[in-house]
Amino acid sequence: MTRVFSVRLNHLSYERFSQKHELISSPGGVVVTQDYLNTLNLDGPEHTSLLGTVTAIYDIGCFFGAVAAFSLGEMLGRKKTVLLGTTIMSLGAILQITAYGVPQMIVGRIVAGIGNGLNTATAPVWQAETSKAAWRGKLVVIEMICNIAGFSLSNWVTYGFSFVDGPVSWRMPLVLQFIFIFILFATVPWLPESPRWLIAHGEIVRAEQIIADLEATTVDDPWVVTESKEIQWAAQFERENGMSWTDLLKGKTGAANTSTIRRLLLGAGTQAMQQLAGINVTSYYLPTVLTKSVGLGNSLARLLAACNSVSYLLFSLIGIPNVERWGRRKMMMYAAAGQCFCYLMITVLIRYNELPGYSGSKQVASASIAFFFLYYIFFGIGWQGVPWLYPTEINSLSMRTKGAALGTATNWIFNFMVVEITPTGIQSLGWKFYIIWTVFNASFVPIVYLFYPETADRTLEDIDRMFREEVGVLVFRDRDAVCEKRPAKYVEYEQNE
C-alpha cells in the first residue's frame, strides 16, 4: 500500500512541472510564440524585462504558498492541504488559459504558484510520514523522477506546439495540465492521512489502523504497537518542548535541547543549495543558453533541450536503488563534485567559443553541449531528490511541516532569484557567468561533509533521538551520525521497547 500511495501522489509531480515549465522564457516555451506575444502585447525588445517578470512571478506565488503551509499544513492535515493546493492551482490555470492581458496572466501565475507552493511543501512530508525507513528515500526519489517526467513531457509538448499557429499554440498546452489535476482530485481523497499527524492531533486509534494497513498487518501486531508508542512519545515530547515561530525568531531554544533552529537550517540549506547548483540556469533557459552562449539555431536548440530532458529522466533512475545504499551525504557530495566539473568545463569551452578569431570556436561550442547533458545526469542522480527528502527527515515531528514548508519556501525564493538574474547574467557577463555556478557547486562538497548528518536507514524517531543526544555541529567526527547503515544503538533501543 505504501508503494501505491507513492505512485498516486506522484501525479502531483506531473502536474507541478507541466504547470511550471510551459511558460518558461526560452525559445522552447510558449511565451515566445508570436500569438502569445501579440495577445498580451509583449512583442519587442522593450518588453523583455516584463516578459521575464511574467515568467519568474510564478516562483513568488510558490514562495507564499509554501509559507502558508506553515500553519495550514498542521491545521488541515496533509490530505486536505494537497486538495486545497490543487483547487487553487486549478483556478490559476483557468486564469492563464483565458488571459488576454498581462495583468490577468500575472494574477493567474501567482495564484497557480500559491497552490503549487502548498502542495510542494506538503507532499514530501506526507510521503515521508507514511513510508518505511528503508523505502522513504526511494519513494521521494521516485516522486522527483516523476517531476522530471513532467518536465520532459512539457518540453516535448511545447516543442510540438511551436509548429502550430494561432491561440492553440499556447493555450492548449496549458489546458492539458488539467489531465493531471483531474487525476489528483480522483485519487487523493482515497489516500490515508499521515498517522504521525493523526497521533499529534489525538486520533490514535485511526492512526494505528493506518499504520497496520500500510504494513498489511493488524493493529495488535507488536511492530504496530511499538511504532505507535514511539510516535506518541515523540509527539508528547515535542508538544511539551516544541517551539513556536515567535520563540524561534526571538532566538529561544526551549527547555529541552532538540536543536530546532539547527535542524531547520540544515533542511532549508539543502533547498538553497539545490537552486544555487545552477539547475534553473539550464532548465528554464537551456535553449537560450544554447543559442546565445553556444551559438546554435533556435530549432536545433529546442530539439536538444527536449532530448536532454529524456536523458535527464533516464539517468535519474540511478538514484532509486542508491539513495539508501549510498546515503544522503554521499549522493549530495558526489553529485556536487560532478556538477562542479561540468560547469568548469562549460566555462572554459564557452570562453574559447566567445574568443574573437579563435579558429576552433565551433568545435568547443559543440563540446560544451556534452557537459550540459552530463550536468543534468549528475544533478538527476543526487540533487534532484535529496533536497526535497532531507527537510522531511531532519526536522522533529512538531516542526516537520514547518521545516518542509521553510525548505520549500527557500527553494522557490532562490529559484526566483536565479530565474531573474540568468538572462541579464548571460548578456552582461558572457562566459564569466558560469564561474558563479562552478564555485557554488565546489563549496557544497565540504559543507555537506562537515555539517550534514546522515538520515538514510533511520526511522524518523531515530533522528529525533540523535539530536536529543546532542550530536556535534561538525558531524564528520561522529561515526554514528554519518554512517549509511542504521547505528546498532538505535536497533537495540527499539528491541528493548
Tab-separated table of C-alpha atoms in Angstrom:
chain	number	residue	atom	x	y	z
A	1	MET	CA	0.000	0.000	0.000
A	2	THR	CA	2.935	2.314	0.646
A	3	ARG	CA	4.018	1.878	-2.941
A	4	VAL	CA	0.508	2.514	-4.254
A	5	PHE	CA	0.313	5.664	-2.137
A	6	SER	CA	3.596	6.861	-3.546
A	7	VAL	CA	2.646	6.240	-7.162
A	8	ARG	CA	-0.646	8.058	-6.776
A	9	LEU	CA	0.921	11.000	-5.021
A	10	ASN	CA	3.498	11.247	-7.756
A	11	HIS	CA	0.822	12.541	-10.128
A	12	LEU	CA	1.302	15.764	-8.208
A	13	SER	CA	4.768	15.937	-9.694
A	14	TYR	CA	3.485	15.687	-13.254
A	15	GLU	CA	1.029	18.496	-12.688
A	16	ARG	CA	3.598	20.624	-10.962
A	17	PHE	CA	6.075	20.623	-13.811
A	18	SER	CA	3.529	20.774	-16.607
A	19	GLN	CA	2.207	23.904	-14.893
A	20	LYS	CA	5.595	25.445	-14.301
A	21	HIS	CA	7.558	24.880	-17.444
A	22	GLU	CA	5.007	25.685	-20.101
A	23	LEU	CA	5.598	29.389	-19.549
A	24	ILE	CA	9.364	29.375	-19.411
A	25	SER	CA	11.068	32.233	-21.212
A	26	SER	CA	13.092	30.098	-23.602
A	27	PRO	CA	12.701	29.518	-27.328
A	28	GLY	CA	11.071	26.175	-26.467
A	29	GLY	CA	8.421	27.729	-24.219
A	30	VAL	CA	5.019	29.064	-25.188
A	31	VAL	CA	5.845	32.605	-24.078
A	32	VAL	CA	7.823	33.204	-27.244
A	33	THR	CA	5.093	32.109	-29.643
A	34	GLN	CA	4.029	35.047	-31.762
A	35	ASP	CA	0.335	34.785	-30.936
A	36	TYR	CA	1.087	34.812	-27.207
A	37	LEU	CA	3.298	37.898	-27.567
A	38	ASN	CA	0.754	39.699	-29.731
A	39	THR	CA	-2.215	38.832	-27.494
A	40	LEU	CA	-0.515	40.082	-24.335
A	41	ASN	CA	1.265	42.952	-26.125
A	42	LEU	CA	4.699	41.669	-25.111
A	43	ASP	CA	6.389	41.701	-28.504
A	44	GLY	CA	9.595	43.680	-28.969
A	45	PRO	CA	12.831	44.212	-27.020
A	46	GLU	CA	11.277	46.964	-24.894
A	47	HIS	CA	9.096	44.304	-23.220
A	48	THR	CA	11.896	41.826	-22.450
A	49	SER	CA	12.049	42.733	-18.756
A	50	LEU	CA	8.273	42.411	-18.331
A	51	LEU	CA	8.291	39.076	-20.140
A	52	GLY	CA	10.902	37.817	-17.684
A	53	THR	CA	8.811	39.020	-14.763
A	54	VAL	CA	5.761	37.139	-16.071
A	55	THR	CA	7.912	34.013	-16.048
A	56	ALA	CA	9.520	34.450	-12.636
A	57	ILE	CA	6.437	35.712	-10.785
A	58	TYR	CA	5.208	32.115	-10.599
A	59	ASP	CA	8.021	31.361	-8.143
A	60	ILE	CA	6.872	34.217	-5.897
A	61	GLY	CA	3.433	32.608	-5.743
A	62	CYS	CA	5.073	29.289	-4.870
A	63	PHE	CA	7.040	31.004	-2.113
A	64	PHE	CA	3.928	32.432	-0.473
A	65	GLY	CA	2.111	29.113	-0.879
A	66	ALA	CA	4.932	27.328	0.920
A	67	VAL	CA	4.860	29.958	3.685
A	68	ALA	CA	1.098	29.437	4.033
A	69	ALA	CA	1.739	25.727	4.511
A	70	PHE	CA	3.473	26.600	7.809
A	71	SER	CA	0.093	26.861	9.512
A	72	LEU	CA	-2.355	25.273	7.078
A	73	GLY	CA	-0.414	22.010	6.913
A	74	GLU	CA	-0.698	21.393	10.644
A	75	MET	CA	-4.250	22.721	10.915
A	76	LEU	CA	-5.835	20.878	7.958
A	77	GLY	CA	-3.662	17.777	7.725
A	78	ARG	CA	-1.664	16.529	4.748
A	79	LYS	CA	-4.562	15.307	2.582
A	80	LYS	CA	-6.784	18.387	2.863
A	81	THR	CA	-3.826	20.699	2.281
A	82	VAL	CA	-2.987	18.946	-1.009
A	83	LEU	CA	-6.623	19.121	-2.122
A	84	LEU	CA	-6.736	22.828	-1.257
A	85	GLY	CA	-3.491	23.450	-3.157
A	86	THR	CA	-4.800	21.579	-6.200
A	87	THR	CA	-8.008	23.617	-6.168
A	88	ILE	CA	-6.048	26.869	-6.066
A	89	MET	CA	-3.803	25.663	-8.900
A	90	SER	CA	-6.906	24.918	-10.979
A	91	LEU	CA	-8.131	28.494	-10.543
A	92	GLY	CA	-4.704	29.824	-11.527
A	93	ALA	CA	-4.638	27.620	-14.623
A	94	ILE	CA	-8.058	28.869	-15.743
A	95	LEU	CA	-6.932	32.476	-15.341
A	96	GLN	CA	-3.858	31.815	-17.503
A	97	ILE	CA	-5.732	29.896	-20.199
A	98	THR	CA	-8.299	32.693	-20.601
A	99	ALA	CA	-5.833	35.599	-20.314
A	100	TYR	CA	-5.929	38.400	-22.897
A	101	GLY	CA	-3.696	40.797	-20.992
A	102	VAL	CA	-0.602	40.863	-18.805
A	103	PRO	CA	-2.429	41.684	-15.522
A	104	GLN	CA	-4.628	38.580	-15.733
A	105	MET	CA	-1.678	36.406	-16.753
A	106	ILE	CA	0.378	37.640	-13.804
A	107	VAL	CA	-2.518	37.059	-11.381
A	108	GLY	CA	-3.004	33.578	-12.830
A	109	ARG	CA	0.687	32.782	-12.416
A	110	ILE	CA	0.704	33.953	-8.798
A	111	VAL	CA	-2.500	32.069	-7.909
A	112	ALA	CA	-1.228	28.861	-9.516
A	113	GLY	CA	2.078	29.320	-7.704
A	114	ILE	CA	0.352	29.635	-4.319
A	115	GLY	CA	-1.412	26.323	-4.874
A	116	ASN	CA	1.771	24.672	-6.053
A	117	GLY	CA	3.682	26.040	-3.058
A	118	LEU	CA	1.137	24.450	-0.702
A	119	ASN	CA	1.491	21.109	-2.455
A	120	THR	CA	5.269	21.079	-2.782
A	121	ALA	CA	5.595	21.860	0.931
A	122	THR	CA	3.124	19.147	1.930
A	123	ALA	CA	3.562	16.179	-0.415
A	124	PRO	CA	7.120	15.187	0.638
A	125	VAL	CA	6.137	15.347	4.322
A	126	TRP	CA	3.043	13.244	3.720
A	127	GLN	CA	5.024	10.660	1.811
A	128	ALA	CA	7.871	10.508	4.341
A	129	GLU	CA	5.432	10.042	7.218
A	130	THR	CA	3.740	7.063	5.573
A	131	SER	CA	6.876	5.258	4.386
A	132	LYS	CA	9.176	2.681	5.928
A	133	ALA	CA	12.676	3.930	6.710
A	134	ALA	CA	14.140	1.576	4.082
A	135	TRP	CA	11.765	2.906	1.404
A	136	ARG	CA	11.421	6.558	2.393
A	137	GLY	CA	14.332	7.822	0.320
A	138	LYS	CA	13.491	5.687	-2.707
A	139	LEU	CA	9.897	6.859	-2.773
A	140	VAL	CA	10.798	10.541	-2.649
A	141	VAL	CA	13.390	9.990	-5.405
A	142	ILE	CA	10.681	8.251	-7.464
A	143	GLU	CA	8.448	11.255	-6.880
A	144	MET	CA	11.182	13.582	-8.131
A	145	ILE	CA	11.732	11.342	-11.158
A	146	CYS	CA	8.070	11.873	-11.979
A	147	ASN	CA	8.851	15.587	-11.732
A	148	ILE	CA	11.468	15.073	-14.413
A	149	ALA	CA	8.987	13.066	-16.488
A	150	GLY	CA	6.605	16.013	-16.294
A	151	PHE	CA	9.450	18.355	-17.232
A	152	SER	CA	10.299	16.168	-20.231
A	153	LEU	CA	6.656	15.918	-21.248
A	154	SER	CA	6.235	19.696	-21.145
A	155	ASN	CA	9.388	20.135	-23.245
A	156	TRP	CA	8.072	17.860	-25.987
A	157	VAL	CA	4.532	19.285	-25.842
A	158	THR	CA	5.714	22.880	-26.197
A	159	TYR	CA	8.214	21.855	-28.867
A	160	GLY	CA	5.426	20.170	-30.849
A	161	PHE	CA	3.040	23.107	-30.479
A	162	SER	CA	5.776	25.518	-31.582
A	163	PHE	CA	4.968	24.406	-35.144
A	164	VAL	CA	1.284	25.415	-34.745
A	165	ASP	CA	-0.024	28.926	-35.409
A	166	GLY	CA	-2.727	30.830	-33.570
A	167	PRO	CA	-4.010	30.757	-29.949
A	168	VAL	CA	-3.969	26.954	-29.797
A	169	SER	CA	-0.149	27.048	-29.862
A	170	TRP	CA	-0.019	28.326	-26.263
A	171	ARG	CA	-3.476	27.867	-24.782
A	172	MET	CA	-3.717	24.123	-25.495
A	173	PRO	CA	-0.511	23.195	-23.596
A	174	LEU	CA	-2.000	25.000	-20.586
A	175	VAL	CA	-5.280	23.104	-20.949
A	176	LEU	CA	-3.500	19.734	-20.978
A	177	GLN	CA	-2.347	20.135	-17.381
A	178	PHE	CA	-5.949	19.535	-16.265
A	179	ILE	CA	-5.447	15.854	-17.100
A	180	PHE	CA	-3.196	15.577	-14.054
A	181	ILE	CA	-5.337	17.882	-11.932
A	182	PHE	CA	-8.301	15.565	-12.503
A	183	ILE	CA	-6.155	12.562	-11.555
A	184	LEU	CA	-5.267	14.279	-8.273
A	185	PHE	CA	-8.885	15.085	-7.453
A	186	ALA	CA	-9.852	11.480	-8.235
A	187	THR	CA	-7.147	9.757	-6.159
A	188	VAL	CA	-6.135	11.948	-3.205
A	189	PRO	CA	-9.452	11.567	-1.296
A	190	TRP	CA	-8.843	7.810	-1.152
A	191	LEU	CA	-5.330	8.060	0.281
A	192	PRO	CA	-4.594	7.597	4.019
A	193	GLU	CA	-3.866	10.579	6.240
A	194	SER	CA	-0.433	10.689	7.876
A	195	PRO	CA	-0.528	8.551	11.053
A	196	ARG	CA	2.022	10.864	12.664
A	197	TRP	CA	-0.229	13.874	12.068
A	198	LEU	CA	-3.213	11.943	13.448
A	199	ILE	CA	-1.368	10.950	16.629
A	200	ALA	CA	-0.154	14.512	17.095
A	201	HIS	CA	-3.833	15.538	16.995
A	202	GLY	CA	-5.086	12.811	19.359
A	203	GLU	CA	-6.552	10.356	16.803
A	204	ILE	CA	-4.535	7.363	17.992
A	205	VAL	CA	-6.991	4.586	17.064
A	206	ARG	CA	-7.325	5.826	13.493
A	207	ALA	CA	-3.554	6.265	13.222
A	208	GLU	CA	-2.842	2.716	14.411
A	209	GLN	CA	-5.278	1.331	11.849
A	210	ILE	CA	-3.492	3.219	9.068
A	211	ILE	CA	-0.083	2.017	10.287
A	212	ALA	CA	-1.386	-1.554	10.254
A	213	ASP	CA	-2.885	-1.105	6.769
A	214	LEU	CA	0.352	0.319	5.415
A	215	GLU	CA	2.220	-2.723	6.725
A	216	ALA	CA	-0.508	-5.194	5.658
A	217	THR	CA	-0.979	-6.456	9.216
A	218	THR	CA	-3.330	-5.998	12.187
A	219	VAL	CA	-3.447	-3.300	14.849
A	220	ASP	CA	-2.360	-5.757	17.570
A	221	ASP	CA	0.860	-6.625	15.735
A	222	PRO	CA	3.835	-5.937	18.081
A	223	TRP	CA	5.533	-3.813	15.449
A	224	VAL	CA	2.434	-1.613	15.056
A	225	VAL	CA	2.132	-1.232	18.833
A	226	THR	CA	5.819	-0.286	19.144
A	227	GLU	CA	5.628	2.156	16.251
A	228	SER	CA	2.550	3.810	17.721
A	229	LYS	CA	4.202	4.177	21.137
A	230	GLU	CA	7.325	5.654	19.545
A	231	ILE	CA	5.291	8.248	17.654
A	232	GLN	CA	3.142	9.033	20.702
A	233	TRP	CA	6.242	9.551	22.839
A	234	ALA	CA	7.840	11.788	20.211
A	235	ALA	CA	4.602	13.740	19.794
A	236	GLN	CA	4.264	14.262	23.556
A	237	PHE	CA	7.916	15.287	23.871
A	238	GLU	CA	7.577	17.811	21.070
A	239	ARG	CA	4.273	19.078	22.469
A	240	GLU	CA	5.996	19.836	25.765
A	241	ASN	CA	9.234	21.148	24.295
A	242	GLY	CA	8.364	22.323	20.773
A	243	MET	CA	8.939	25.920	19.727
A	244	SER	CA	6.620	28.442	18.117
A	245	TRP	CA	7.809	30.641	15.243
A	246	THR	CA	7.702	33.628	17.600
A	247	ASP	CA	10.052	31.900	20.032
A	248	LEU	CA	12.370	30.826	17.224
A	249	LEU	CA	12.571	34.348	15.835
A	250	LYS	CA	13.446	35.565	19.332
A	251	GLY	CA	16.341	33.097	19.405
A	252	LYS	CA	14.881	30.820	22.074
A	253	THR	CA	15.712	27.117	22.035
A	254	GLY	CA	13.371	25.719	24.689
A	255	ALA	CA	13.920	23.784	27.896
A	256	ALA	CA	14.937	20.607	26.074
A	257	ASN	CA	17.729	20.763	23.540
A	258	THR	CA	16.146	19.467	20.357
A	259	SER	CA	18.382	21.598	18.065
A	260	THR	CA	15.297	23.063	16.400
A	261	ILE	CA	16.943	26.022	14.679
A	262	ARG	CA	19.893	23.952	13.519
A	263	ARG	CA	17.607	21.323	12.022
A	264	LEU	CA	15.534	23.963	10.254
A	265	LEU	CA	18.694	25.492	8.763
A	266	LEU	CA	20.013	22.109	7.633
A	267	GLY	CA	16.765	21.314	5.827
A	268	ALA	CA	16.415	24.745	4.242
A	269	GLY	CA	20.095	24.662	3.342
A	270	THR	CA	19.663	21.648	1.051
A	271	GLN	CA	16.933	23.500	-0.845
A	272	ALA	CA	19.047	26.646	-1.188
A	273	MET	CA	21.993	24.591	-2.441
A	274	GLN	CA	19.787	22.839	-4.998
A	275	GLN	CA	18.974	26.168	-6.639
A	276	LEU	CA	22.485	27.588	-6.249
A	277	ALA	CA	23.762	24.497	-8.073
A	278	GLY	CA	22.553	26.259	-11.229
A	279	ILE	CA	19.862	23.824	-12.329
A	280	ASN	CA	17.411	26.556	-13.337
A	281	VAL	CA	20.051	28.333	-15.370
A	282	THR	CA	19.540	25.429	-17.742
A	283	SER	CA	16.058	24.032	-17.018
A	284	TYR	CA	14.422	27.413	-17.631
A	285	TYR	CA	16.882	28.771	-20.169
A	286	LEU	CA	18.695	25.864	-21.820
A	287	PRO	CA	17.556	26.823	-25.354
A	288	THR	CA	18.537	30.424	-24.587
A	289	VAL	CA	21.934	29.278	-23.333
A	290	LEU	CA	22.428	27.092	-26.412
A	291	THR	CA	21.552	29.948	-28.781
A	292	LYS	CA	23.311	32.847	-27.058
A	293	SER	CA	26.303	31.141	-25.407
A	294	VAL	CA	26.864	28.201	-27.769
A	295	GLY	CA	25.580	29.739	-30.997
A	296	LEU	CA	23.013	27.159	-32.137
A	297	GLY	CA	19.886	27.919	-34.147
A	298	ASN	CA	16.536	28.157	-32.370
A	299	SER	CA	15.044	24.979	-33.816
A	300	LEU	CA	18.087	22.830	-33.002
A	301	ALA	CA	18.331	24.358	-29.522
A	302	ARG	CA	14.681	23.498	-28.812
A	303	LEU	CA	15.166	19.943	-30.038
A	304	LEU	CA	18.326	19.419	-27.970
A	305	ALA	CA	16.569	20.756	-24.870
A	306	ALA	CA	13.778	18.222	-25.346
A	307	CYS	CA	16.268	15.383	-25.956
A	308	ASN	CA	18.236	16.427	-22.893
A	309	SER	CA	15.093	16.096	-20.763
A	310	VAL	CA	14.818	12.439	-21.816
A	311	SER	CA	18.468	11.809	-20.880
A	312	TYR	CA	17.852	13.594	-17.577
A	313	LEU	CA	14.885	11.294	-16.884
A	314	LEU	CA	16.659	8.047	-17.737
A	315	PHE	CA	19.828	8.690	-15.726
A	316	SER	CA	17.885	9.936	-12.697
A	317	LEU	CA	16.640	6.352	-12.296
A	318	ILE	CA	20.094	5.543	-10.892
A	319	GLY	CA	19.101	7.371	-7.715
A	320	ILE	CA	16.289	4.940	-6.840
A	321	PRO	CA	18.392	1.939	-5.707
A	322	ASN	CA	21.292	4.063	-4.449
A	323	VAL	CA	19.680	6.752	-2.275
A	324	GLU	CA	19.585	4.276	0.625
A	325	ARG	CA	22.743	2.373	-0.353
A	326	TRP	CA	24.967	5.448	-0.740
A	327	GLY	CA	23.117	7.607	1.781
A	328	ARG	CA	22.080	11.240	1.518
A	329	ARG	CA	25.547	12.660	2.237
A	330	LYS	CA	27.396	10.770	-0.492
A	331	MET	CA	24.635	11.411	-3.031
A	332	MET	CA	24.942	15.154	-2.460
A	333	MET	CA	28.747	15.258	-2.298
A	334	TYR	CA	29.410	13.075	-5.350
A	335	ALA	CA	26.806	14.898	-7.422
A	336	ALA	CA	28.099	18.345	-6.396
A	337	ALA	CA	31.629	17.342	-7.388
A	338	GLY	CA	30.385	16.168	-10.794
A	339	GLN	CA	28.317	19.318	-11.293
A	340	CYS	CA	31.331	21.469	-10.419
A	341	PHE	CA	33.411	19.660	-13.040
A	342	CYS	CA	30.701	20.147	-15.672
A	343	TYR	CA	30.331	23.874	-15.046
A	344	LEU	CA	34.114	24.264	-15.017
A	345	MET	CA	34.348	22.653	-18.456
A	346	ILE	CA	31.378	24.684	-19.712
A	347	THR	CA	33.069	27.878	-18.513
A	348	VAL	CA	36.353	27.057	-20.251
A	349	LEU	CA	34.744	25.909	-23.517
A	350	ILE	CA	32.372	28.861	-23.805
A	351	ARG	CA	35.295	31.188	-23.009
A	352	TYR	CA	37.103	29.932	-26.106
A	353	ASN	CA	33.868	29.972	-28.115
A	354	GLU	CA	33.500	33.696	-27.340
A	355	LEU	CA	37.181	34.431	-28.021
A	356	PRO	CA	37.360	36.653	-31.130
A	357	GLY	CA	39.124	34.989	-34.049
A	358	TYR	CA	39.503	31.584	-32.345
A	359	SER	CA	39.571	29.001	-35.147
A	360	GLY	CA	38.126	26.134	-33.099
A	361	SER	CA	35.091	28.002	-31.769
A	362	LYS	CA	32.631	25.646	-33.480
A	363	GLN	CA	34.326	22.579	-32.001
A	364	VAL	CA	34.478	23.892	-28.423
A	365	ALA	CA	30.867	25.063	-28.663
A	366	SER	CA	29.793	21.573	-29.679
A	367	ALA	CA	31.859	20.049	-26.875
A	368	SER	CA	30.170	22.281	-24.296
A	369	ILE	CA	26.793	20.748	-25.178
A	370	ALA	CA	28.013	17.368	-23.881
A	371	PHE	CA	28.791	18.895	-20.486
A	372	PHE	CA	25.331	20.459	-20.260
A	373	PHE	CA	23.926	16.960	-20.768
A	374	LEU	CA	26.380	15.484	-18.246
A	375	TYR	CA	25.459	18.136	-15.685
A	376	TYR	CA	21.831	17.008	-15.819
A	377	ILE	CA	22.934	13.422	-15.210
A	378	PHE	CA	24.812	14.315	-12.017
A	379	PHE	CA	22.003	16.583	-10.826
A	380	GLY	CA	19.313	13.996	-11.555
A	381	ILE	CA	21.138	11.339	-9.551
A	382	GLY	CA	21.963	13.439	-6.488
A	383	TRP	CA	20.456	16.890	-6.109
A	384	GLN	CA	17.055	16.435	-7.740
A	385	GLY	CA	15.532	14.301	-4.976
A	386	VAL	CA	17.594	14.558	-1.782
A	387	PRO	CA	16.890	18.265	-1.043
A	388	TRP	CA	13.155	17.522	-1.054
A	389	LEU	CA	13.628	14.465	1.145
A	390	TYR	CA	16.065	15.848	3.706
A	391	PRO	CA	13.855	18.535	5.345
A	392	THR	CA	11.111	15.964	5.927
A	393	GLU	CA	13.561	13.703	7.742
A	394	ILE	CA	15.819	16.046	9.670
A	395	ASN	CA	13.095	18.057	11.427
A	396	SER	CA	11.230	16.887	14.530
A	397	LEU	CA	7.578	15.837	14.430
A	398	SER	CA	6.177	19.168	15.612
A	399	MET	CA	8.462	21.090	13.239
A	400	ARG	CA	8.256	18.719	10.270
A	401	THR	CA	5.534	20.613	8.426
A	402	LYS	CA	7.146	23.945	9.278
A	403	GLY	CA	10.580	22.654	8.316
A	404	ALA	CA	9.414	21.254	4.991
A	405	ALA	CA	7.481	24.462	4.291
A	406	LEU	CA	10.516	26.591	5.148
A	407	GLY	CA	12.679	24.413	2.907
A	408	THR	CA	10.194	24.674	0.058
A	409	ALA	CA	9.868	28.438	0.506
A	410	THR	CA	13.663	28.688	0.446
A	411	ASN	CA	13.761	26.676	-2.768
A	412	TRP	CA	11.226	28.899	-4.510
A	413	ILE	CA	12.739	32.227	-3.450
A	414	PHE	CA	16.202	31.130	-4.614
A	415	ASN	CA	14.551	29.774	-7.764
A	416	PHE	CA	13.093	33.233	-8.390
A	417	MET	CA	16.490	34.843	-7.878
A	418	VAL	CA	18.217	32.518	-10.357
A	419	VAL	CA	15.482	32.921	-12.979
A	420	GLU	CA	15.624	36.716	-12.662
A	421	ILE	CA	19.394	37.092	-12.952
A	422	THR	CA	20.151	34.487	-15.635
A	423	PRO	CA	19.154	36.412	-18.813
A	424	THR	CA	20.960	39.536	-17.611
A	425	GLY	CA	23.935	37.497	-16.427
A	426	ILE	CA	24.359	35.745	-19.767
A	427	GLN	CA	24.049	39.034	-21.658
A	428	SER	CA	26.332	41.073	-19.379
A	429	LEU	CA	28.966	38.581	-18.214
A	430	GLY	CA	29.095	36.055	-21.025
A	431	TRP	CA	31.284	33.061	-20.146
A	432	LYS	CA	32.156	34.563	-16.738
A	433	PHE	CA	28.551	33.999	-15.627
A	434	TYR	CA	29.208	30.249	-15.410
A	435	ILE	CA	32.071	30.732	-12.935
A	436	ILE	CA	29.438	31.555	-10.299
A	437	TRP	CA	27.868	28.115	-10.507
A	438	THR	CA	31.241	26.376	-10.637
A	439	VAL	CA	32.225	27.962	-7.322
A	440	PHE	CA	28.878	27.246	-5.670
A	441	ASN	CA	28.994	23.554	-6.591
A	442	ALA	CA	32.587	23.255	-5.357
A	443	SER	CA	31.589	24.706	-1.977
A	444	PHE	CA	28.791	22.198	-1.433
A	445	VAL	CA	31.174	19.247	-1.011
A	446	PRO	CA	32.860	20.475	2.217
A	447	ILE	CA	29.594	21.948	3.539
A	448	VAL	CA	27.800	18.596	3.329
A	449	TYR	CA	30.829	16.663	4.608
A	450	LEU	CA	31.293	18.865	7.667
A	451	PHE	CA	27.756	19.724	8.769
A	452	TYR	CA	25.135	17.322	7.422
A	453	PRO	CA	24.292	14.151	9.402
A	454	GLU	CA	23.156	11.025	7.577
A	455	THR	CA	19.423	10.202	7.644
A	456	ALA	CA	19.373	7.063	5.480
A	457	ASP	CA	18.129	3.804	7.059
A	458	ARG	CA	16.919	5.624	10.185
A	459	THR	CA	13.380	5.942	11.456
A	460	LEU	CA	12.178	9.500	11.973
A	461	GLU	CA	12.264	8.793	15.713
A	462	ASP	CA	15.938	7.716	15.441
A	463	ILE	CA	16.758	11.158	14.063
A	464	ASP	CA	14.880	12.842	16.912
A	465	ARG	CA	16.877	10.766	19.382
A	466	MET	CA	20.170	11.654	17.677
A	467	PHE	CA	19.570	15.373	18.220
A	468	ARG	CA	18.377	14.862	21.790
A	469	GLU	CA	21.737	13.195	22.398
A	470	GLU	CA	23.324	16.450	21.191
A	471	VAL	CA	25.270	15.356	18.120
A	472	GLY	CA	28.073	17.855	17.431
A	473	VAL	CA	27.798	20.541	14.748
A	474	LEU	CA	30.823	19.071	12.939
A	475	VAL	CA	29.181	15.711	12.322
A	476	PHE	CA	32.047	14.142	10.368
A	477	ARG	CA	33.691	13.360	13.714
A	478	ASP	CA	30.753	11.182	14.830
A	479	ARG	CA	30.688	7.760	13.161
A	480	ASP	CA	27.065	7.083	14.121
A	481	ALA	CA	25.990	10.425	12.652
A	482	VAL	CA	27.490	9.816	9.187
A	483	CYS	CA	27.280	6.060	8.528
A	484	GLU	CA	24.821	4.890	5.874
A	485	LYS	CA	23.516	1.965	7.944
A	486	ARG	CA	21.321	2.319	10.990
A	487	PRO	CA	23.508	2.516	14.128
A	488	ALA	CA	23.293	-0.539	16.374
A	489	LYS	CA	22.271	1.515	19.415
A	490	TYR	CA	19.005	2.501	17.742
A	491	VAL	CA	18.253	-1.126	16.852
A	492	GLU	CA	18.900	-2.135	20.467
A	493	TYR	CA	16.650	0.612	21.775
A	494	GLU	CA	13.800	-0.499	19.509
A	495	GLN	CA	14.211	-4.123	20.599
A	496	ASN	CA	14.126	-3.134	24.248
A	497	GLU	CA	10.825	-1.366	23.666
